[in-house]
Short mmCIF file of C-alpha atoms in Angstrom, two decimals:
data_model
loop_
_atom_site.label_atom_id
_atom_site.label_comp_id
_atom_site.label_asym_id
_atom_site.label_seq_id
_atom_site.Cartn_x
_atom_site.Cartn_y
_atom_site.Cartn_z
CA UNK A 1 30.31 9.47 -78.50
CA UNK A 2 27.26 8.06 -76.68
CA UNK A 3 29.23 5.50 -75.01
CA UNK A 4 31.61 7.58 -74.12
CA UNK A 5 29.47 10.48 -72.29
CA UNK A 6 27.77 7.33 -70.95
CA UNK A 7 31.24 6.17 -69.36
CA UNK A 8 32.04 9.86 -68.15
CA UNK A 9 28.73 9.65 -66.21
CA UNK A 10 29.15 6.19 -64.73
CA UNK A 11 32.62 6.06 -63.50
CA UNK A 12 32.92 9.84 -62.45
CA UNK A 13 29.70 9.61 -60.25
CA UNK A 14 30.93 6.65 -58.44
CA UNK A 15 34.49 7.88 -57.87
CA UNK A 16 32.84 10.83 -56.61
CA UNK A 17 30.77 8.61 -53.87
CA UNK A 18 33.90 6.79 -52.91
CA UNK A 19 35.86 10.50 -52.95
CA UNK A 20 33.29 11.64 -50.58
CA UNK A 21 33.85 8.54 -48.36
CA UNK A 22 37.75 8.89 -47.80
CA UNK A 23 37.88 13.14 -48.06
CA UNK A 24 37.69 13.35 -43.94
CA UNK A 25 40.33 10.12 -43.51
CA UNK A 26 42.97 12.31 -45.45
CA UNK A 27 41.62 15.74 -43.85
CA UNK A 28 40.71 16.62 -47.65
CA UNK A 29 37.87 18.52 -46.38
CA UNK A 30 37.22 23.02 -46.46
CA UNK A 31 36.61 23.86 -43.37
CA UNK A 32 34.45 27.78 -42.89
CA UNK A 33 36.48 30.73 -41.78
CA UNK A 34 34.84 34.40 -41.56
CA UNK A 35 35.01 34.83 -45.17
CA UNK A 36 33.21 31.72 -46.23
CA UNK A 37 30.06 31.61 -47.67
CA UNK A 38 29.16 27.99 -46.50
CA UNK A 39 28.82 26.88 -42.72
CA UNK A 40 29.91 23.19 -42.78
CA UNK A 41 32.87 21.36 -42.75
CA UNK A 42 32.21 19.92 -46.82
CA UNK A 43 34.83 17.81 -48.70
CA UNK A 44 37.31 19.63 -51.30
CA UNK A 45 39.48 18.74 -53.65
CA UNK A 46 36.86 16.84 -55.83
CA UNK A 47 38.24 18.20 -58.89
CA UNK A 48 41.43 15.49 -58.88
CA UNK A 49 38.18 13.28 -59.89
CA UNK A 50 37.60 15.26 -62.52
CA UNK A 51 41.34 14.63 -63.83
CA UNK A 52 41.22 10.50 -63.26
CA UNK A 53 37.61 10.22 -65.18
CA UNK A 54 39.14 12.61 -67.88
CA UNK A 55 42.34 10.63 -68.60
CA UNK A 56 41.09 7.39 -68.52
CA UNK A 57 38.51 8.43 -71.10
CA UNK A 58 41.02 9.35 -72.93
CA UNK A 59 42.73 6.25 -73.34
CA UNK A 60 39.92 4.13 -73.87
CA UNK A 61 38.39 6.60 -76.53
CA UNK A 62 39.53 4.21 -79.18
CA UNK A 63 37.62 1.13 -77.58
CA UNK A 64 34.75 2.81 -76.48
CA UNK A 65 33.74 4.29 -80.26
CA UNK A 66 36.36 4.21 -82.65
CA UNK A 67 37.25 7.44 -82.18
CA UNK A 68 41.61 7.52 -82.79
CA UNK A 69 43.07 10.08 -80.88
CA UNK A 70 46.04 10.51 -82.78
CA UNK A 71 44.34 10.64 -85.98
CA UNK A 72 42.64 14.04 -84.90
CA UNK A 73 45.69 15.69 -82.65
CA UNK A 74 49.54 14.62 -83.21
CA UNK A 75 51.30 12.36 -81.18
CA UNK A 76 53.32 15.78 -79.93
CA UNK A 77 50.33 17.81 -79.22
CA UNK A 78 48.91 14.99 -77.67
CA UNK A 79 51.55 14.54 -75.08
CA UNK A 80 51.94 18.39 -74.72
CA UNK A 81 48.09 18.83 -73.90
CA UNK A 82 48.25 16.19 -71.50
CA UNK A 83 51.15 16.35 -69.86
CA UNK A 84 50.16 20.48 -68.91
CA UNK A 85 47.02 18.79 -67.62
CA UNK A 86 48.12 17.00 -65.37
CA UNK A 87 51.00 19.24 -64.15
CA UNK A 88 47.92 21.86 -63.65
CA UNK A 89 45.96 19.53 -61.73
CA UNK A 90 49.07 18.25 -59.46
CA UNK A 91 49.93 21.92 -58.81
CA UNK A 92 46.08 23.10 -58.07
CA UNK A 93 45.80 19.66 -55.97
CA UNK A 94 49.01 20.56 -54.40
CA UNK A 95 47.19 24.58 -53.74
CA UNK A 96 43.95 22.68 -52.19
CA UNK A 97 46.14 21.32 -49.38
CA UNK A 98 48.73 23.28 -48.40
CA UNK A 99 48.10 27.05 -50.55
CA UNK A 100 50.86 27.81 -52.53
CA UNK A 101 51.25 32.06 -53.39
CA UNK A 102 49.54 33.49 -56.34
CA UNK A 103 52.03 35.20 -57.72
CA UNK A 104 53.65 31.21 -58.02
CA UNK A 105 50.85 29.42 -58.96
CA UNK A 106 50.39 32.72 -62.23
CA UNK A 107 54.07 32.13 -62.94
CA UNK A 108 53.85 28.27 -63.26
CA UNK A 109 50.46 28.77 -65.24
CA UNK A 110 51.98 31.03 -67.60
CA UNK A 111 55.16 28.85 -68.73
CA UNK A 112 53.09 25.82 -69.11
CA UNK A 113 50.40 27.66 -71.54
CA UNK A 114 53.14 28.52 -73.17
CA UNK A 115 54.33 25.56 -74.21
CA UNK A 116 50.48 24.95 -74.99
CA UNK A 117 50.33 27.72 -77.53
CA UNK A 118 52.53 25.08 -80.00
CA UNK A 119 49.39 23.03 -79.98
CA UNK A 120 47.49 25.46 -82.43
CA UNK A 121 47.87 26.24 -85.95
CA UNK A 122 49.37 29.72 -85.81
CA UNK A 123 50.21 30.42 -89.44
CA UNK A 124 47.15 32.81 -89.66
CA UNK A 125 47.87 35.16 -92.67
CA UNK A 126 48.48 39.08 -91.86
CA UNK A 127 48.27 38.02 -87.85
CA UNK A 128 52.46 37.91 -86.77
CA UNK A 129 53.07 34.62 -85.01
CA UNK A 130 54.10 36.39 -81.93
CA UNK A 131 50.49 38.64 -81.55
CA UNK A 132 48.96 34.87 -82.06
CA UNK A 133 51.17 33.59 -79.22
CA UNK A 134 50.63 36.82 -76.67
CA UNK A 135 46.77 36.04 -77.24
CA UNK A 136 46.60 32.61 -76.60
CA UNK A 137 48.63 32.89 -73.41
CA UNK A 138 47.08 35.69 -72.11
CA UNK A 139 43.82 35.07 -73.11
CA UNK A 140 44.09 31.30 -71.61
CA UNK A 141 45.62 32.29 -68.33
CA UNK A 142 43.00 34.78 -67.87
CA UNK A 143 40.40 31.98 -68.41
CA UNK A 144 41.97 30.00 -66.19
CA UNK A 145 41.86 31.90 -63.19
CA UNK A 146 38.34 33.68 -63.91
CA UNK A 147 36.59 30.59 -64.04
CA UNK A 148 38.81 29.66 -60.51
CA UNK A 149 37.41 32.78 -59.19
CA UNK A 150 33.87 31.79 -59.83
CA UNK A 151 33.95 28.82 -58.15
CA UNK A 152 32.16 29.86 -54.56
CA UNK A 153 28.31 28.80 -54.44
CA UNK A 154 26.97 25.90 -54.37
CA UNK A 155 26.31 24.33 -58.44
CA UNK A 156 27.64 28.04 -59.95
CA UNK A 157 30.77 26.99 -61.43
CA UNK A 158 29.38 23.13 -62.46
CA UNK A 159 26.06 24.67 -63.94
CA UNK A 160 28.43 27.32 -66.26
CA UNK A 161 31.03 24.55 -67.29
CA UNK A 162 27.86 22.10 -67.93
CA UNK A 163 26.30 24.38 -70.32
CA UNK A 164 29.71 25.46 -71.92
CA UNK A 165 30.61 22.03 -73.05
CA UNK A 166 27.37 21.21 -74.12
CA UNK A 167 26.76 23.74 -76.24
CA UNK A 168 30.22 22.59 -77.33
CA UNK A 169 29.77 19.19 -77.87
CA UNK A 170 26.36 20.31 -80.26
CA UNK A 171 28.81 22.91 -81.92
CA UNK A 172 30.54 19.95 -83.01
CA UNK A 173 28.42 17.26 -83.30
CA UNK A 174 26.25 19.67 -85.91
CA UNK A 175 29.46 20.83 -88.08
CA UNK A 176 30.45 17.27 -88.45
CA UNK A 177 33.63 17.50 -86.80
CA UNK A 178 36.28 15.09 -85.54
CA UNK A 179 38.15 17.75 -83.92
CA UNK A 180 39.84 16.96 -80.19
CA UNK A 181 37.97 19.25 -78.61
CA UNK A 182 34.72 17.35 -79.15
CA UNK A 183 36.09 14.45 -77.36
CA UNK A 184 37.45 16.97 -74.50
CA UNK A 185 33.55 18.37 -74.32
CA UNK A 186 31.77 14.93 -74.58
CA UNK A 187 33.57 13.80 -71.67
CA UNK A 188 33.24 16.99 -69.59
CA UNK A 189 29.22 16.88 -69.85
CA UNK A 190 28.95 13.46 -68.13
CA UNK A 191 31.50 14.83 -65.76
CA UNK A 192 29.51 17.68 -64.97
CA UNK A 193 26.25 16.46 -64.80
CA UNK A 194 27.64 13.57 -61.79
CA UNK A 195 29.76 16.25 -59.95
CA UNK A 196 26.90 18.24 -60.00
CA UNK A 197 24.88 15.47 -58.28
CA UNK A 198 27.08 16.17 -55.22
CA UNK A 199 27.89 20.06 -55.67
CA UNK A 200 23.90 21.27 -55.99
CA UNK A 201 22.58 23.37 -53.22
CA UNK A 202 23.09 21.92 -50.68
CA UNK A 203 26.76 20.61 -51.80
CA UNK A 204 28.13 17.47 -50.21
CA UNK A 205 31.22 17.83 -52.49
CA UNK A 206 33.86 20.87 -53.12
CA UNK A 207 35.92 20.59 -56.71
CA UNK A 208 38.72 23.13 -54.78
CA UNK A 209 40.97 24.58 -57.37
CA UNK A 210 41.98 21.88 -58.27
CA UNK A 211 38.66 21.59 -60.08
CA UNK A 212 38.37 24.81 -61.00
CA UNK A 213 41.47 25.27 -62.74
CA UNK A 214 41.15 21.80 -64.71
CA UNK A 215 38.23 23.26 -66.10
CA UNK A 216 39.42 26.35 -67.05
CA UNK A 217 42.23 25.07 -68.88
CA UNK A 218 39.87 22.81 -71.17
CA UNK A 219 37.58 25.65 -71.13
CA UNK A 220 40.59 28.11 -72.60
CA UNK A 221 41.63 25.30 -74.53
CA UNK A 222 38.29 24.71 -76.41
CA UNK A 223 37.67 28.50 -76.62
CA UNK A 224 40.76 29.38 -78.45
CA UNK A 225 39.90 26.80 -80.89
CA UNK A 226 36.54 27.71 -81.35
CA UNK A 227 37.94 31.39 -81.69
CA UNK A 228 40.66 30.15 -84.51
CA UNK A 229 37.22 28.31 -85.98
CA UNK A 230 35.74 31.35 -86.68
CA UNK A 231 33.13 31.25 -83.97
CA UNK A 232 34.22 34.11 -81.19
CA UNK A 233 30.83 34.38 -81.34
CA UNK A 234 30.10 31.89 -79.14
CA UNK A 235 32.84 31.96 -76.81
CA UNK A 236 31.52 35.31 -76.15
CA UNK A 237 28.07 34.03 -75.25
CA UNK A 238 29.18 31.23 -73.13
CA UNK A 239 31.81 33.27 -71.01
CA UNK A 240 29.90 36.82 -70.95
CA UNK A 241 29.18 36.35 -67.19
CA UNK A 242 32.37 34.83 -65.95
CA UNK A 243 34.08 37.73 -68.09
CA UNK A 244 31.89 40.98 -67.05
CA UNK A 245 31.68 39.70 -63.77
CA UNK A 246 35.27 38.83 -62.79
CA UNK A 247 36.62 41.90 -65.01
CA UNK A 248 34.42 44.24 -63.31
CA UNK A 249 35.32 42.81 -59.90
CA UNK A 250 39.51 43.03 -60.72
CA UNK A 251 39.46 46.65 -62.33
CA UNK A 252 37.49 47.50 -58.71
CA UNK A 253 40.05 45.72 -56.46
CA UNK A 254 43.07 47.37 -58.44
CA UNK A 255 41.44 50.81 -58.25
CA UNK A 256 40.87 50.68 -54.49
CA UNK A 257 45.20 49.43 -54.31
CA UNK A 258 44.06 45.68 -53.67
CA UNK A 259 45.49 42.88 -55.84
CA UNK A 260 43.57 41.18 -58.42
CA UNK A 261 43.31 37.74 -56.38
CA UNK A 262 42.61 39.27 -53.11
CA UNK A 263 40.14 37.08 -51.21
CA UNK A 264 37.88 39.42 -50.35
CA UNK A 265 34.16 37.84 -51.77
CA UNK A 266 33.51 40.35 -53.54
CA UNK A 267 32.23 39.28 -56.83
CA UNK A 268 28.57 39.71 -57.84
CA UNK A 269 27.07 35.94 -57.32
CA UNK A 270 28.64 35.58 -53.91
CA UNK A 271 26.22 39.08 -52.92
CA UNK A 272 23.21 37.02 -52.11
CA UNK A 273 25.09 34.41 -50.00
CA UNK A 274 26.72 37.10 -47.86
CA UNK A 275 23.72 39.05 -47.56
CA UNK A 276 21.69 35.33 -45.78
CA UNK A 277 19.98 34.20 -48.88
CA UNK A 278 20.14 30.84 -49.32
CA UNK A 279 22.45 29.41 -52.24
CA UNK A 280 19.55 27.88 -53.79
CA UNK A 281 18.41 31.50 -55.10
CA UNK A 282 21.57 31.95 -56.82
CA UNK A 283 21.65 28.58 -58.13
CA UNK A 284 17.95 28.67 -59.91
CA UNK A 285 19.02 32.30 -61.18
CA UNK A 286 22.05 31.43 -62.95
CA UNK A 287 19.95 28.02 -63.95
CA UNK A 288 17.44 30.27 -65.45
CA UNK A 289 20.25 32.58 -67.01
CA UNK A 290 22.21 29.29 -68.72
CA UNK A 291 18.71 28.13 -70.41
CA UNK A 292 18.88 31.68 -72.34
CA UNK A 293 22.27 31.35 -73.16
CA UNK A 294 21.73 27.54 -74.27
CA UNK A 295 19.38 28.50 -76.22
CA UNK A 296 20.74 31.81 -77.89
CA UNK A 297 24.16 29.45 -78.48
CA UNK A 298 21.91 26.53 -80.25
CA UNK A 299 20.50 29.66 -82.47
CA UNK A 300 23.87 31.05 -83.52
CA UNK A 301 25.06 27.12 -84.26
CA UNK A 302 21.84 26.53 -86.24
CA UNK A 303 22.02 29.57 -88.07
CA UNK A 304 25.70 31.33 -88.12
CA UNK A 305 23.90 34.31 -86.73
CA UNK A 306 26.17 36.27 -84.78
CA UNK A 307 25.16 39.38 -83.97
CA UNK A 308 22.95 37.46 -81.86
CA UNK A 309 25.72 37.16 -79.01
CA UNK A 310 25.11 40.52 -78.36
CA UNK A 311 21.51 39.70 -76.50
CA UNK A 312 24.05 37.18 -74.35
CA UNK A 313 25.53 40.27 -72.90
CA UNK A 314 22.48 41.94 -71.94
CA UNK A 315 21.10 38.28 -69.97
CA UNK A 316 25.09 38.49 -68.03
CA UNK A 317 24.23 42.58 -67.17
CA UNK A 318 20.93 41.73 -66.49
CA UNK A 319 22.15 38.88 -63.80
CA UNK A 320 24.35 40.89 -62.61
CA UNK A 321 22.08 43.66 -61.56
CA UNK A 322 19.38 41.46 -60.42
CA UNK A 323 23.14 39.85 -57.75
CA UNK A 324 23.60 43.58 -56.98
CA UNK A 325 20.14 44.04 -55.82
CA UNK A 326 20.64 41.92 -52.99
CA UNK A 327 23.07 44.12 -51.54
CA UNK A 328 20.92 47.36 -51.93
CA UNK A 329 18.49 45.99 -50.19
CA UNK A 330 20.43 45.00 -47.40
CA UNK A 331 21.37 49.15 -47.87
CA UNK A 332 17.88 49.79 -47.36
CA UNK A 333 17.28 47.74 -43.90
#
């Protein structure tokens, strides 16, 4: 597995560098409008690197450490998992350039988890196969488009998917476990930790949704999993923000007659950023806030304590207010 975060690092920073390079030849590039929270025209679409380093991986698993895919996930499953992947990515790549409605993009994301839901074991006694299936779609899709939504400062969305597949990738390295999604989180780490490289405050480099929803749909993938492992435990701890955040935010929009994907900024991390502070702040808070949760995860792994993902809730509320201030004290000028 070394070798192989070692190759996720390597060849994903330098296709970033060369992405960077030949963004503003193909006008791949998110230029600021009244609603953005950046001021500079910054490269987008980043995330299709995400997709190349991630499939080639994939492929040369076997070479790289003896790790046999299809020893670990059928040949089926295999091509099913992929195949959505990449449809995702070419759709979302598709959004980045010329915006394709929500209401499409949620209908094309729902058949194709769908078809995803085959790739779990779903003969759960007492649980009826169709409650298993109406969770896994809904539960994905919703993943899916949260973790788009929090994709708008600088580092926010890299620093939350670093820390949830590393905390993965220990999850599994520590149980002993071949399972796919260790391979899916080894790779995502080196990923990461490059992308982020470019996407830090200041970013250089956007991952558009193209990024965003790649991630979310290994993020659902692995969560489900971990969920079916037992371990809801630590889903919860790893997506408390993105969930209480983005939940919050939709319930708000559809009580005031707006739709749930309404572009309107408002979500708690993008507060500081509209109210002039720089994105640094908000970077080094949630920095601070994913060291908690890092280390609260690594103490439920350790120890199969559970309960414990109950003082990851408090660390999202407590983030959240400490967003929200920023905007009573603009109040208060």
């Amino acid at each position: 597995m070394v070798y192989i975060f070692l190759s996720s690092l390597t060849i994903s920073i330098i296709l970033f560098y060369f992405f960077k390079k030949i963004s503003f030849k193909f006008n791949l590039v998110d230029k600021p409008d009244e609603l953005s929270v950046h001021k500079n025209i910054i490269p987008t679409g980043a995330g299709i690197i995400f997709c190349i380093t991630f499939v080639c991986l994939l492929f040369f698993a076997n070479f790289l450490s003896n790790y046999n895919i299809l020893d670990i996930i059928p040949p089926k499953n295999f091509i099913i998992f992929l195949s959505s992947l990449l449809l995702l990515t070419i759709i979302s790549f598709y959004d980045d350039l010329k915006k394709i409605h929500p209401v499409i993009r949620l209908f094309f994301q729902l058949t194709i988890i769908f078809f995803c839901s085959s790739l779990f074991n779903t003969s759960i006694p007492n649980i009826p196969l169709k409650l298993l299936i109406i969770f896994i779609v809904y539960f994905w899709v919703y993943t899916i488009n949260i973790i788009n939504f929090t994709d708008g400062v600088d580092g926010f969305l890299g620093l939350n998917s670093l820390n949830y597949f590393l905390c993965a990738s220990i999850f599994y390295a520590v149980t002993s476990s071949s399972d796919f999604g260790y391979l899916v989180s080894v790779i995502s780490v080196g990923t990461m930790i490059s992308y982020l490289c470019f996407n830090k405050p200041k970013a250089t480099l956007f991952m558009g949704d193209t990024g965003s929803i790649f991630l979310g749909f290994l993020i659902g993938y692995i969560s489900i999993k971990l969920i079916f492992f037992g371990r809801y435990d630590i889903v919860i701890s790893l997506l408390a923000y993105t969930y209480l955040d983005c939940t919050i935010t939709i319930f708000k929009k559809i009580l005031t007659g707006k739709m749930p994907w309404a572009r309107l900024f408002d979500y708690y991390f993008l507060i500081p950023v509209k109210n002039n502070q720089p994105h640094k702040k908000v970077f080094l808070a949630n920095l601070v806030y994913n060291i908690f949760i890092f280390i609260i995860v690594l103490v439920q792994i350790l120890f199969e304590i559970k309960i414990i993902c109950i003082l990851s809730l408090m660390c999202a509320i407590i983030l959240i207010y400490y967003f929200k201030s920023f905007e009573k004290a603009q109040y208060q000028k």
